[in-house]
CSV table of C-alpha atoms in Angstrom, one decimal:
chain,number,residue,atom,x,y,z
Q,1,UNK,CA,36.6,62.3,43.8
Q,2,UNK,CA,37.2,61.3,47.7
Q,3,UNK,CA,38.3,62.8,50.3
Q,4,UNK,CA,42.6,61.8,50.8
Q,5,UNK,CA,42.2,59.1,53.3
Q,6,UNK,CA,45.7,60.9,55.2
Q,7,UNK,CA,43.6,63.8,56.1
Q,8,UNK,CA,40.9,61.7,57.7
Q,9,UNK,CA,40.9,60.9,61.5
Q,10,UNK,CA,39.1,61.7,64.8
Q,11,UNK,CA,40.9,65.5,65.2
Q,12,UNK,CA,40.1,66.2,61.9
Q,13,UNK,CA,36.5,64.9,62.2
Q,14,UNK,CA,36.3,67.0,65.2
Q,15,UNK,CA,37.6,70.3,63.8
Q,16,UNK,CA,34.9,70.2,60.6
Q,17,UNK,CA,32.3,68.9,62.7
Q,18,UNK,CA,33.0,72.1,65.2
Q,19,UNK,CA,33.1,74.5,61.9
Q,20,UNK,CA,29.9,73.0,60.6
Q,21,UNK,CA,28.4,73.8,63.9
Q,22,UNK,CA,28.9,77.6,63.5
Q,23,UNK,CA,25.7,79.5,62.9
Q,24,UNK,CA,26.0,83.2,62.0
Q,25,UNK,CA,29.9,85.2,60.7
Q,26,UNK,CA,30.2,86.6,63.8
Q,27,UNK,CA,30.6,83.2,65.1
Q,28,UNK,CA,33.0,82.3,62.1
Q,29,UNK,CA,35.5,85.5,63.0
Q,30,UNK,CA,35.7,84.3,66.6
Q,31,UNK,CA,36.3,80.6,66.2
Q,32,UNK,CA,38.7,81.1,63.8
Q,33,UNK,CA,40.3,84.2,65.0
Q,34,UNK,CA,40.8,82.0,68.7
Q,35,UNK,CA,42.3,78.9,66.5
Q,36,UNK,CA,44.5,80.4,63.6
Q,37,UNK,CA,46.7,83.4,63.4
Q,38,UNK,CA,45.2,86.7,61.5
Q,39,UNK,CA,48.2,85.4,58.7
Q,40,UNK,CA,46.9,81.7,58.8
Q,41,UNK,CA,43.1,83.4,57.9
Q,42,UNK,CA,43.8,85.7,55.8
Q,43,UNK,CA,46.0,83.3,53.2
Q,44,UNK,CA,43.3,80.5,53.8
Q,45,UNK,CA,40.7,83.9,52.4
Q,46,UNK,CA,43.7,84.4,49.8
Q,47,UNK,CA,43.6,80.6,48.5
Q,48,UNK,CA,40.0,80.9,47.9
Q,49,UNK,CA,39.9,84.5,45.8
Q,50,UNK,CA,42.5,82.6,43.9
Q,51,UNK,CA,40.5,80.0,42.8
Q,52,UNK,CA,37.8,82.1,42.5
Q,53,UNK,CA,40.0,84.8,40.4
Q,54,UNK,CA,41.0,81.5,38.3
Q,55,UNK,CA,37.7,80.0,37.8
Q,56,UNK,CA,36.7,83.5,36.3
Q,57,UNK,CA,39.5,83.0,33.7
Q,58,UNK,CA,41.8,85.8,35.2
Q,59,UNK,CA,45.5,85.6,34.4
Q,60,UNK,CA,48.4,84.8,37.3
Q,61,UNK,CA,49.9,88.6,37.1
Q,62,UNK,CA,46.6,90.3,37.8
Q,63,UNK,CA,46.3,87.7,40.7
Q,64,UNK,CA,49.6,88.1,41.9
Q,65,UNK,CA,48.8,91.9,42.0
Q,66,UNK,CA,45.1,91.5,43.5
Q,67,UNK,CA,46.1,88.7,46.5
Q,68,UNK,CA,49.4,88.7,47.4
Q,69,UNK,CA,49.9,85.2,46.9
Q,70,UNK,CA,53.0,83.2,45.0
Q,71,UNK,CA,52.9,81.9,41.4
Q,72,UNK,CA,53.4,78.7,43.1
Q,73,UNK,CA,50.2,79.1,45.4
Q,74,UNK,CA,48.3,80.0,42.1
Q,75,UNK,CA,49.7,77.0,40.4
Q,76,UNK,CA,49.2,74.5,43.6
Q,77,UNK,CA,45.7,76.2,43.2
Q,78,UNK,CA,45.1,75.6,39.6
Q,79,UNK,CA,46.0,71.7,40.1
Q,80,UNK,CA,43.1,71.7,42.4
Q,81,UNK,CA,40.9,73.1,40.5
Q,82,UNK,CA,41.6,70.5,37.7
Q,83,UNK,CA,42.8,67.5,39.2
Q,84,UNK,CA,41.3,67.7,43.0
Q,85,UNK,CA,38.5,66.8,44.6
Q,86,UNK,CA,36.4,69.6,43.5
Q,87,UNK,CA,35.9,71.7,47.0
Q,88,UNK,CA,36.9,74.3,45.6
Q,89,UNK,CA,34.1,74.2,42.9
Q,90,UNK,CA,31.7,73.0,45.1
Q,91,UNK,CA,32.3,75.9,47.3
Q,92,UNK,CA,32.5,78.4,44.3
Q,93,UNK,CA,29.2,77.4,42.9
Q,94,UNK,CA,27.2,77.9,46.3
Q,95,UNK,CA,29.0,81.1,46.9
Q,96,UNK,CA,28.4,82.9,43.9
Q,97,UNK,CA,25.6,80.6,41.6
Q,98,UNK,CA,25.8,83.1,38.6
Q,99,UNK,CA,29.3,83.7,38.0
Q,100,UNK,CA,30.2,81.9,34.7
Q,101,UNK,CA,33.5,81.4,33.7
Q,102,UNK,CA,34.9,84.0,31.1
């Protein structure tokens, strides 16, 4: 699938291009902690245990109870998974190459 052609544009391009210049974690906790809000970082680190929590064929209750987040983050989630543009996989599969799902 492509990229939504809404989200595309020079500040946009400039903000990834800056995160793909980021070499080592340490680097990752201080450009993010000087650009979001500790609540901004840790639901973005939320949104991606949930797909991950998903993709391992957990259920929404023992997600609820692990993350913290809504039944309607989970579901927003869950549409992504199936009907997006597959960054969450791609991200998934590079992160942890052996998990299967359930």
């Amino acid at each position: 699938m492509s990229t939504n052609k809404k989200l595309q544009g020079p500040l946009n391009d400039q903000l990834f291009a800056a995160i793909l210049k980021l070499k080592t974690m340490e680097e990752c906790y201080e450009f993010f902690e000087d650009i979001c809000t500790i609540a901004e970082i840790k639901a973005i680190a939320a949104r991606l245990e949930v797909a991950r929590m998903l993709k391992q064929g957990e259920i929404y209750e023992d997600i609820v109870k692990q993350t913290g987040a809504s039944t309607a983050t989970i579901s927003r989630i869950k549409r992504c998974l199936v009907y997006g543009t597959g960054g969450y996989d791609k991200i998934l599969e590079r992160l942890y190459p052996s998990h299967k799902k359930k």
